[in-house]
């Protein structure tokens, strides 16, 4: 299942599902480690002897974020129990504290005793081995710990704290977990459990007739018991409601720090634009890693996840955020890349949030020969994005600090990793990580990266290197126009692959060839680009009421249909927006912006109820497919809106 809500502060991230259950808890990095791992931290309510968990079918939900913030706003009504819950969740903008506020409305004409139960199902350090859950009488809390990870749970009804508690064994022998103990409205009070354990705590209140009562629940994370005790004390002394209100205000200030005119865009597009900025922020670690996605349910179809920093995704996200005026939060990303780049000058397939190299399926040996297990576009796009950032914001100190260890090192690699016969980058894996060869997207990215490097060298008076990198970039451009343009088909090829020792064009329709204009090889209105993009739009559009654009023809990843003439692949948010970006860049009059504006509305239409964008959609019902949220989807929406507004102002003469 996709994650309906994410709340975080750059080092502490929590995902919640459609029932407001915590499903993922990442600490001390965004994306590393996951201390819930997709299990359900249930919330239940008992009203005068009747009990229900929030995932029961009787509950009726409305889901949203508080406008312009990273505080959730969920309304849940249970007609049978006669109550409505307004649930708001947030993570403190500075401290590692999760806060939940539940306002309980009683629809009965009599006072009702209400008990609310919270189950804590943790797998600390991503394993159930050796956890401890214990009641701590000194501050009347329950905490879980293992090694240097501590999590403390508490709450308040305004006058009282925890009513009852218990700890116990879960998923071992016949033990399901202490959440089962809650269903009669009472908890056993077992003070400690060790091994594969969980805990449940409850709160009791008396809600007046046709009135309401507010409950707070919070979680603090730290490296020691003293750490979490101090944070728990801070919440109680500051009042959890006031802290949650400050979280809301902080993010509203953050997302609106840049004044901008939104032209003729609808309120729904503006709302998703701002929500996308906020959601990208949650997926960005303060140490620089921009994580692709943190939806652990992908583990049900893969024995791995998306909680990695792909330099390509990171670079394109950084580019988008910089163009939107949030460049400061991207500076650690470039320092991260400078720290992890290999001595040879290339970036690896992907990285863990702590900077170590991530898992990979790219081999060092293929068909008996040695190869670099890389996607060269990842190295190139970091330089491309950095130059775009400098052009817009002029942070000379940042680029100077990166000049030797990142810019020159990467440029040296790209300028030597060249097939001299083709004048194209040597083979590497494509951006989808599926095939090995020479690809239009990669070659275009390397061109853009080398032009960026030449510009940086020129900026710092290094004319010799600037000339060399410019010359190499132009050779690659010539190679692209010579070998990757197919005159017969009238469009650019996806790439080249070897067959019987000869390079052969792969003419599969491929959305990523948009890189030809995005990275500066040719202008968007060049006839060759126009013919290529029109062919992609015609051939990769999904011919169902859902619409959208596929990655490439006959895309197998989470494939929903074999009717590839109607459904060449599932619609991807980013690929659909790439077509819109091209249409925006080609626009010559205001009327030309109508079609890309409709694409922005299409994205709005297919967001989840809470404003989350997935990686892809089911081509028949529009449901989210694969991970959600996908950082790249939100960032590409941001970039498309920024480009639209820039072109709108230009054409409107403002």
XYZ file of C-alpha atoms in Angstrom:
654
model
C 0.000 0.000 0.000
C 1.219 3.527 -0.691
C 1.877 5.904 2.161
C -0.870 8.492 2.457
C 1.109 10.853 4.704
C 4.744 11.611 5.427
C 5.929 13.903 8.210
C 9.536 14.660 9.051
C 12.284 17.183 9.707
C 15.280 15.965 7.670
C 16.584 13.426 10.185
C 13.414 11.850 11.595
C 10.747 10.636 9.173
C 7.426 8.918 9.838
C 5.050 7.502 7.217
C 1.379 6.979 7.980
C -1.168 4.951 6.054
C -4.780 5.660 5.189
C -5.877 4.818 8.743
C -3.344 7.189 10.353
C -1.287 4.212 11.521
C 2.476 4.689 11.713
C 3.991 2.288 9.158
C 7.592 3.488 8.780
C 9.876 5.276 11.229
C 13.283 6.337 9.888
C 15.973 7.472 12.297
C 18.673 8.844 12.536
C 18.716 9.409 8.742
C 15.881 9.937 6.321
C 15.687 6.463 4.787
C 17.931 4.717 7.329
C 17.098 2.852 9.596
C 13.405 1.834 9.454
C 12.316 0.929 12.978
C 8.755 -0.097 12.069
C 9.387 -1.707 8.711
C 5.842 -1.550 7.374
C 4.135 -3.173 10.341
C 0.974 -1.575 11.751
C 1.140 0.638 14.820
C -2.570 0.414 15.409
C -4.889 2.996 16.934
C -8.163 1.836 18.472
C -11.076 3.347 20.356
C -13.382 1.936 23.040
C -16.712 3.664 23.721
C -18.846 2.364 26.592
C -17.831 -1.244 26.031
C -17.700 -1.262 22.210
C -14.250 -1.386 20.539
C -12.931 -0.677 17.011
C -9.518 -0.331 15.394
C -9.293 2.513 12.905
C -8.826 0.111 9.994
C -12.278 -1.398 10.539
C -14.547 -0.941 7.495
C -17.130 1.079 9.440
C -14.843 4.104 9.659
C -15.455 6.898 7.146
C -12.319 8.935 6.370
C -11.482 12.302 4.875
C -7.747 12.791 4.385
C -5.668 15.909 3.804
C -2.798 17.991 5.090
C -3.393 21.288 6.815
C -2.925 23.723 3.932
C 0.715 24.590 3.154
C 2.059 22.441 5.980
C 3.444 19.079 7.032
C 0.688 18.536 9.581
C -1.944 15.998 8.617
C -5.660 16.693 8.900
C -7.766 13.540 8.977
C -11.436 13.214 9.846
C -12.666 9.749 10.827
C -16.285 9.003 11.740
C -17.735 5.768 13.131
C -21.553 5.927 13.009
C -21.936 2.862 15.190
C -19.770 4.227 17.987
C -21.256 7.674 17.539
C -17.919 9.472 17.454
C -15.829 11.543 15.050
C -12.066 11.882 15.376
C -10.061 14.763 13.976
C -6.484 13.509 13.809
C -3.446 15.714 13.229
C 0.114 14.417 13.040
C 3.430 16.186 12.695
C 7.127 15.946 13.449
C 8.815 18.750 15.369
C 10.748 20.943 12.939
C 13.945 20.664 14.996
C 13.717 17.871 17.583
C 13.132 14.161 16.976
C 9.584 14.201 18.293
C 6.399 12.898 16.661
C 3.170 14.550 17.814
C -0.426 13.407 17.365
C -3.546 15.330 18.341
C -6.946 13.610 18.374
C -10.064 15.650 18.966
C -12.904 13.275 19.861
C -16.455 14.469 19.192
C -19.324 12.657 20.935
C -22.513 12.569 18.860
C -24.585 11.074 21.692
C -26.850 13.021 24.021
C -25.117 11.527 27.047
C -21.612 11.596 28.491
C -19.491 8.771 27.069
C -16.442 7.126 28.586
C -13.881 6.873 25.769
C -10.595 5.004 25.811
C -8.040 5.367 23.039
C -5.382 2.708 22.495
C -2.022 3.069 20.764
C -0.009 0.016 19.773
C 3.757 0.339 19.283
C 5.082 -2.376 16.957
C 8.786 -1.629 16.489
C 11.594 -3.581 14.849
C 14.520 -1.538 16.100
C 17.494 -1.433 13.723
C 15.327 -3.375 11.256
C 15.293 -6.634 13.190
C 12.998 -8.072 15.848
C 15.906 -9.756 17.607
C 16.824 -8.359 21.007
C 14.326 -5.507 21.414
C 13.132 -4.468 24.872
C 9.824 -2.770 25.690
C 9.352 -1.520 29.244
C 7.190 0.654 31.447
C 9.174 3.498 33.022
C 7.522 4.644 36.264
C 9.706 7.716 36.809
C 7.797 9.660 34.135
C 4.902 7.222 33.561
C 5.918 6.297 29.994
C 6.609 3.195 27.920
C 9.868 2.977 25.993
C 11.500 0.581 23.538
C 15.236 0.285 23.075
C 18.091 -1.657 21.543
C 21.743 -0.642 21.547
C 21.851 3.112 20.911
C 18.249 3.561 19.738
C 15.580 4.599 22.260
C 11.926 5.409 21.595
C 9.683 6.747 24.366
C 5.875 6.935 24.155
C 3.589 9.150 26.180
C 0.440 11.221 25.964
C -2.032 13.417 27.775
C -5.777 13.919 28.008
C -5.238 17.357 29.487
C -5.476 16.231 33.089
C -4.199 12.655 32.949
C -1.437 10.717 31.242
C -1.328 7.033 30.337
C -4.333 5.164 31.777
C -3.117 1.589 31.251
C -0.164 -0.078 29.560
C 1.249 -3.469 28.726
C 4.195 -5.032 26.928
C 4.420 -8.464 25.357
C 5.614 -10.870 22.692
C 4.597 -10.557 19.032
C 4.896 -12.741 15.930
C 6.525 -15.536 17.888
C 4.875 -18.911 18.447
C 1.165 -18.069 18.752
C 1.588 -14.527 20.084
C 0.021 -11.905 17.821
C 0.969 -8.925 19.960
C -0.387 -6.800 22.790
C -2.821 -5.043 20.463
C -5.092 -8.047 20.948
C -5.142 -7.288 24.674
C -6.743 -3.910 23.951
C -9.897 -5.223 22.354
C -11.724 -5.723 25.670
C -10.898 -2.175 26.745
C -8.348 -3.228 29.391
C -4.566 -3.810 29.365
C -2.735 -6.368 31.493
C 0.027 -4.101 32.810
C 2.979 -6.371 31.997
C 5.961 -4.069 32.799
C 8.675 -5.472 30.503
C 9.240 -7.826 27.563
C 12.338 -8.771 25.624
C 12.926 -10.253 22.182
C 10.284 -9.761 19.489
C 8.067 -7.375 21.413
C 5.437 -4.688 21.173
C 3.562 -2.484 23.621
C 0.169 -0.859 23.939
C -0.881 2.147 25.994
C -4.324 3.642 26.600
C -5.883 6.934 27.626
C -9.268 7.467 29.270
C -11.553 10.483 29.115
C -15.202 11.371 29.555
C -16.550 13.210 26.534
C -19.586 15.463 27.151
C -22.834 15.058 25.172
C -22.594 16.636 21.729
C -19.180 17.890 22.835
C -15.541 17.036 22.349
C -12.308 16.272 24.185
C -8.721 16.459 22.957
C -6.041 13.832 23.456
C -2.317 14.108 22.679
C 0.122 11.283 21.959
C 3.818 11.691 21.306
C 6.960 9.743 20.565
C 10.535 10.886 21.158
C 13.662 9.288 19.680
C 17.242 9.435 20.915
C 20.477 7.563 21.485
C 20.084 7.090 25.237
C 17.369 6.877 27.842
C 18.384 10.306 29.094
C 17.920 11.740 25.594
C 14.325 10.596 25.277
C 13.510 11.540 28.867
C 14.621 15.108 28.156
C 12.533 15.279 24.988
C 9.503 13.866 26.798
C 9.901 16.512 29.490
C 10.220 19.201 26.823
C 6.902 18.167 25.256
C 5.076 18.195 28.594
C 6.514 21.540 29.666
C 5.893 23.198 26.292
C 2.467 21.578 25.807
C 2.099 19.189 22.844
C -0.700 21.220 21.267
C 1.377 24.369 21.169
C 4.303 22.452 19.693
C 2.098 20.995 16.954
C 0.739 24.450 16.166
C 4.314 25.718 15.839
C 5.147 22.861 13.469
C 2.272 23.967 11.260
C 3.333 27.612 11.320
C 6.971 26.770 10.597
C 6.168 24.830 7.444
C 3.657 27.430 6.270
C 6.399 30.048 6.564
C 8.913 27.769 4.855
C 6.817 26.912 1.809
C 5.728 30.534 1.289
C 9.138 32.146 1.781
C 9.407 32.926 -1.945
C 6.805 35.295 -3.334
C 5.617 34.374 -6.802
C 2.766 35.056 -9.179
C 0.913 31.916 -10.220
C -0.464 33.333 -13.461
C -3.557 31.506 -14.660
C -2.933 28.301 -12.683
C -5.797 26.897 -10.648
C -5.855 26.792 -6.880
C -5.554 22.999 -7.040
C -2.298 23.204 -9.029
C -0.923 25.830 -6.644
C -1.847 23.686 -3.668
C -0.124 20.597 -5.100
C 2.920 22.686 -6.058
C 3.373 23.803 -2.449
C 2.612 20.349 -1.090
C 5.223 18.917 -3.453
C 7.857 21.313 -2.131
C 7.052 20.156 1.389
C 7.049 16.474 0.496
C 10.433 16.763 -1.235
C 11.690 18.341 1.982
C 10.612 15.298 3.998
C 12.609 12.989 1.721
C 15.798 15.060 1.963
C 18.220 14.234 4.758
C 19.982 17.128 6.462
C 23.313 15.488 5.577
C 22.579 15.718 1.863
C 21.033 12.443 0.722
C 17.891 12.977 -1.351
C 16.000 9.713 -1.022
C 14.028 8.296 -3.949
C 11.128 6.977 -1.842
C 10.568 5.633 1.660
C 7.529 3.418 1.151
C 8.571 0.093 2.675
C 5.634 -1.823 1.170
C 7.673 -2.126 -2.037
C 9.410 -4.924 -0.105
C 6.359 -7.082 -0.838
C 7.352 -7.230 -4.517
C 11.121 -6.678 -4.197
C 13.605 -7.832 -1.587
C 14.960 -4.321 -1.526
C 13.523 -0.836 -1.303
C 13.806 2.711 -2.662
C 15.366 4.227 0.474
C 18.577 5.094 -1.340
C 20.122 8.193 -2.838
C 20.421 7.762 -6.598
C 22.663 10.630 -7.780
C 20.473 11.064 -10.884
C 17.227 11.384 -8.929
C 19.010 13.584 -6.425
C 20.445 15.886 -9.093
C 17.123 16.359 -10.864
C 15.347 16.948 -7.557
C 18.024 19.476 -6.572
C 17.626 21.191 -9.945
C 13.859 21.465 -9.439
C 14.086 22.789 -5.895
C 16.749 25.309 -6.846
C 14.610 26.638 -9.694
C 11.743 26.954 -7.196
C 13.849 29.100 -4.850
C 14.719 26.479 -2.231
C 18.388 26.179 -3.160
C 19.739 26.381 0.398
C 18.299 22.983 1.356
C 20.085 21.461 -1.658
C 23.623 22.573 -0.792
C 24.288 19.516 1.436
C 23.423 17.287 -1.545
C 26.371 18.616 -3.541
C 28.699 18.232 -0.562
C 27.420 14.679 -0.143
C 28.339 13.956 -3.778
C 31.787 15.503 -3.329
C 32.383 13.276 -0.314
C 31.302 10.003 -1.956
C 32.587 10.397 -5.530
C 35.088 7.689 -6.451
C 38.809 8.467 -6.864
C 38.316 7.946 -10.617
C 35.636 10.649 -10.713
C 32.367 8.758 -11.131
C 29.427 8.290 -8.792
C 28.233 4.802 -7.979
C 24.812 3.352 -8.774
C 23.260 4.480 -5.465
C 24.112 5.332 -1.878
C 22.747 4.752 1.570
C 21.731 7.908 3.420
C 24.895 7.718 5.542
C 27.095 7.928 2.419
C 28.044 4.269 2.098
C 27.560 2.605 -1.285
C 24.108 1.051 -1.689
C 23.117 -2.311 -3.079
C 23.430 -2.813 -6.833
C 22.607 -5.231 -9.618
C 25.156 -3.772 -12.047
C 28.028 -6.269 -12.497
C 31.713 -5.531 -12.939
C 31.918 -8.306 -15.555
C 29.642 -8.800 -18.576
C 30.021 -11.331 -21.417
C 33.471 -12.169 -20.120
C 34.667 -8.579 -20.205
C 35.287 -6.049 -17.488
C 33.000 -3.024 -17.235
C 32.197 -0.140 -14.920
C 28.910 -0.866 -13.089
C 27.649 2.692 -13.396
C 25.004 4.902 -14.963
C 27.116 7.767 -16.249
C 24.190 10.184 -16.384
C 24.264 10.191 -12.576
C 27.724 11.764 -12.491
C 26.943 14.203 -15.292
C 23.625 15.458 -13.935
C 25.144 16.534 -10.627
C 27.335 19.044 -12.502
C 24.449 20.074 -14.747
C 22.216 20.790 -11.739
C 24.989 22.601 -9.879
C 25.562 24.970 -12.810
C 21.831 25.671 -13.082
C 21.846 26.494 -9.379
C 24.798 28.852 -9.768
C 23.247 30.595 -12.784
C 20.087 31.320 -10.833
C 21.455 32.096 -7.370
C 25.149 32.955 -7.827
C 26.517 31.207 -4.748
C 30.186 31.555 -5.658
C 31.428 30.243 -2.309
C 29.525 26.967 -2.743
C 30.847 26.172 -6.213
C 34.379 27.247 -5.298
C 34.342 24.824 -2.380
C 33.286 22.028 -4.764
C 35.542 22.942 -7.667
C 38.460 20.598 -7.008
C 36.839 17.602 -5.340
C 33.608 17.373 -7.337
C 33.558 19.509 -10.483
C 37.030 18.870 -11.840
C 37.124 15.259 -10.730
C 33.801 14.420 -12.425
C 34.686 16.421 -15.536
C 38.009 14.635 -15.888
C 36.250 11.275 -15.801
C 33.542 12.267 -18.290
C 36.054 13.757 -20.711
C 38.092 10.538 -20.819
C 35.279 7.956 -20.663
C 34.639 8.397 -24.387
C 34.364 5.994 -27.317
C 36.742 7.689 -29.718
C 35.218 6.109 -32.827
C 31.665 7.181 -32.039
C 32.500 10.385 -30.159
C 29.975 9.258 -27.550
C 30.280 8.272 -23.898
C 31.361 4.691 -23.425
C 28.596 2.226 -22.541
C 26.943 2.315 -19.159
C 23.538 1.392 -17.759
C 20.510 3.418 -18.791
C 18.586 5.658 -16.404
C 16.020 2.905 -15.810
C 18.870 0.594 -14.738
C 17.716 -2.121 -17.093
C 20.062 -2.269 -20.082
C 23.714 -1.652 -20.942
C 24.724 0.434 -23.921
C 25.023 4.011 -25.164
C 21.837 5.991 -24.621
C 20.531 9.321 -25.864
C 19.574 10.388 -22.349
C 23.010 9.544 -20.970
C 24.892 11.160 -23.834
C 22.766 14.306 -23.496
C 23.392 14.391 -19.755
C 27.154 14.046 -20.283
C 27.026 16.878 -22.799
C 25.209 19.036 -20.240
C 27.620 18.019 -17.499
C 30.708 18.862 -19.560
C 29.275 22.229 -20.631
C 28.640 22.924 -16.940
C 32.229 21.943 -16.112
C 33.545 24.217 -18.873
C 31.471 27.082 -17.502
C 32.809 26.538 -13.998
C 36.385 26.445 -15.289
C 35.784 29.675 -17.150
C 34.247 31.176 -14.018
C 37.457 30.521 -12.122
C 39.795 31.598 -14.904
C 40.864 28.052 -15.840
C 40.647 28.666 -19.588
C 42.643 25.639 -20.682
C 40.332 23.186 -18.964
C 37.281 25.160 -20.054
C 38.330 24.905 -23.687
C 39.073 21.196 -23.360
C 35.717 20.364 -21.804
C 33.845 22.501 -24.325
C 35.627 20.737 -27.174
C 34.767 17.307 -25.744
C 31.134 18.321 -25.247
C 30.881 19.443 -28.861
C 32.363 16.139 -30.021
C 29.658 14.337 -28.038
C 26.999 16.555 -29.588
C 28.282 15.628 -33.028
C 28.273 11.983 -32.003
C 24.660 12.264 -30.881
C 23.561 13.907 -34.127
C 25.527 11.402 -36.207
C 24.783 8.112 -34.501
C 21.629 8.593 -32.432
C 19.505 10.445 -34.980
C 17.681 8.114 -37.359
C 16.710 9.861 -40.578
C 14.457 7.056 -41.738
C 12.367 7.085 -38.568
C 12.675 10.845 -38.258
C 13.490 10.748 -34.549
C 16.257 10.111 -32.053
C 16.933 6.547 -31.014
C 16.686 5.343 -27.461
C 20.326 4.392 -27.833
C 22.868 2.000 -29.283
C 23.471 -1.622 -28.386
C 25.984 -4.073 -29.744
C 24.917 -6.911 -32.010
C 27.566 -9.202 -33.449
C 30.241 -6.630 -32.652
C 28.388 -3.789 -34.400
C 26.581 -0.847 -32.846
C 22.882 -0.947 -33.734
C 20.274 1.729 -33.046
C 17.548 0.797 -30.586
C 14.467 2.578 -31.960
C 12.122 1.678 -29.112
C 9.991 4.697 -28.256
C 11.582 6.075 -25.091
C 10.379 9.022 -22.989
C 13.822 9.879 -21.624
C 15.041 11.229 -24.959
C 13.568 14.505 -23.702
C 17.125 14.977 -22.370
C 18.093 16.188 -25.857
C 16.527 19.578 -25.143
C 16.523 19.510 -21.330
C 20.310 19.310 -21.105
C 21.001 21.724 -23.941
C 22.067 19.558 -26.875
C 19.398 21.090 -29.114
C 16.659 23.658 -28.532
C 13.174 22.330 -27.848
C 11.833 23.722 -31.125
C 14.553 22.159 -33.299
C 12.782 20.116 -35.962
C 14.530 16.905 -34.901
C 13.459 17.395 -31.285
C 9.910 18.274 -32.336
C 9.580 15.141 -34.460
C 11.014 12.996 -31.685
C 8.773 14.382 -28.971
C 5.678 14.199 -31.145
C 6.454 10.559 -31.884
C 6.784 9.911 -28.157
C 3.543 11.700 -27.361
C 1.682 9.759 -30.046
C 3.242 6.401 -29.337
C 3.613 6.415 -25.549
C 0.295 7.975 -24.530
C -2.021 5.589 -22.725
C -5.233 5.207 -24.708
C -7.572 4.690 -21.768
C -9.625 7.239 -19.817
C -6.731 7.429 -17.315
C -4.307 8.817 -19.914
C -0.727 9.782 -19.203
C 2.541 8.724 -20.821
C 4.568 5.526 -20.410
C 8.327 5.257 -19.862
C 8.859 3.327 -23.096
C 7.049 0.962 -25.409
C 6.271 -2.389 -23.768
C 7.406 -1.370 -20.290
C 7.377 -4.520 -18.151
C 7.790 -2.942 -14.684
C 4.535 -3.567 -12.758
C 2.943 -4.117 -16.166
C -0.872 -4.117 -16.046
C -1.670 -4.841 -19.702
C -0.305 -6.857 -22.608
C -2.256 -4.695 -25.062
C 0.777 -2.528 -25.755
C -0.834 -0.717 -28.662
C -3.387 0.770 -26.284
C -1.279 0.646 -23.131
C 2.445 0.765 -24.008
C 3.181 0.828 -20.259
C 1.780 2.218 -17.063
C 1.514 6.027 -17.019
C 4.359 7.623 -15.076
C 4.010 11.074 -13.550
C 7.517 12.163 -14.564
C 7.253 10.953 -18.164
C 3.904 12.678 -18.648
C 5.399 15.900 -17.303
C 8.430 15.632 -19.624
C 6.077 16.029 -22.572
C 4.542 19.068 -20.856
C 8.003 20.578 -20.272
C 8.752 20.300 -23.972
C 5.415 21.894 -24.880
C 6.087 24.728 -22.440
C 9.523 25.414 -23.917
C 8.103 25.397 -27.459
C 5.215 27.747 -26.633
C 5.211 30.925 -28.736
C 1.915 32.422 -27.527
C -0.246 32.123 -24.432
C -2.697 29.774 -26.141
C 0.154 27.271 -26.598
C 0.267 26.839 -22.813
C -3.239 25.404 -22.657
C -2.175 21.814 -23.364
C 0.672 21.665 -20.791
C -1.620 23.375 -18.275
C -4.084 20.539 -18.820
C -1.243 18.113 -18.060
C -0.674 19.869 -14.731
C -4.397 19.453 -14.058
C -4.065 15.775 -15.000
C -1.440 15.340 -12.303
C -3.713 17.066 -9.789
C -6.540 14.743 -10.785
C -4.390 11.677 -10.144
C -2.842 12.695 -6.850
C -3.884 10.652 -3.862
C -6.499 12.155 -1.556
C -3.786 13.507 0.733
C -1.768 15.124 -2.093
C 0.785 12.314 -2.458
C 2.097 11.484 -5.942
C 3.101 7.893 -6.735
C 5.682 6.665 -9.201
C 3.116 5.361 -11.690
C -0.606 4.710 -12.107
C -2.786 1.780 -13.027
C -3.778 2.507 -16.650
C -7.356 1.360 -16.098
C -8.428 2.770 -12.735
C -5.732 5.372 -11.970
C -4.765 3.783 -8.649
C -1.199 4.360 -7.436
C 1.308 1.706 -8.519
C 4.718 1.038 -6.956
C 5.975 3.482 -4.313
C 4.238 6.609 -3.034
C 5.356 9.261 -2.540
C 8.069 9.231 -5.191
C 10.330 12.233 -4.628
C 11.090 12.481 -8.345
C 7.367 12.777 -9.186
C 6.877 15.704 -6.817
C 10.085 17.430 -7.927
C 9.200 17.107 -11.613
C 5.786 18.632 -10.939
C 7.540 21.515 -9.177
C 9.884 22.052 -12.137
C 7.062 21.904 -14.681
C 5.100 24.532 -12.735
C 8.161 26.790 -12.457
C 8.817 26.488 -16.190
C 5.159 27.146 -16.951
C 5.113 30.304 -14.828
C 8.332 31.581 -16.382
C 6.996 31.095 -19.907
C 3.607 32.546 -18.936
C 5.230 35.739 -17.661
C 7.404 35.934 -20.777
C 4.481 35.540 -23.169
C 2.172 37.777 -21.174
C 4.813 40.510 -21.249
C 4.945 40.792 -17.459
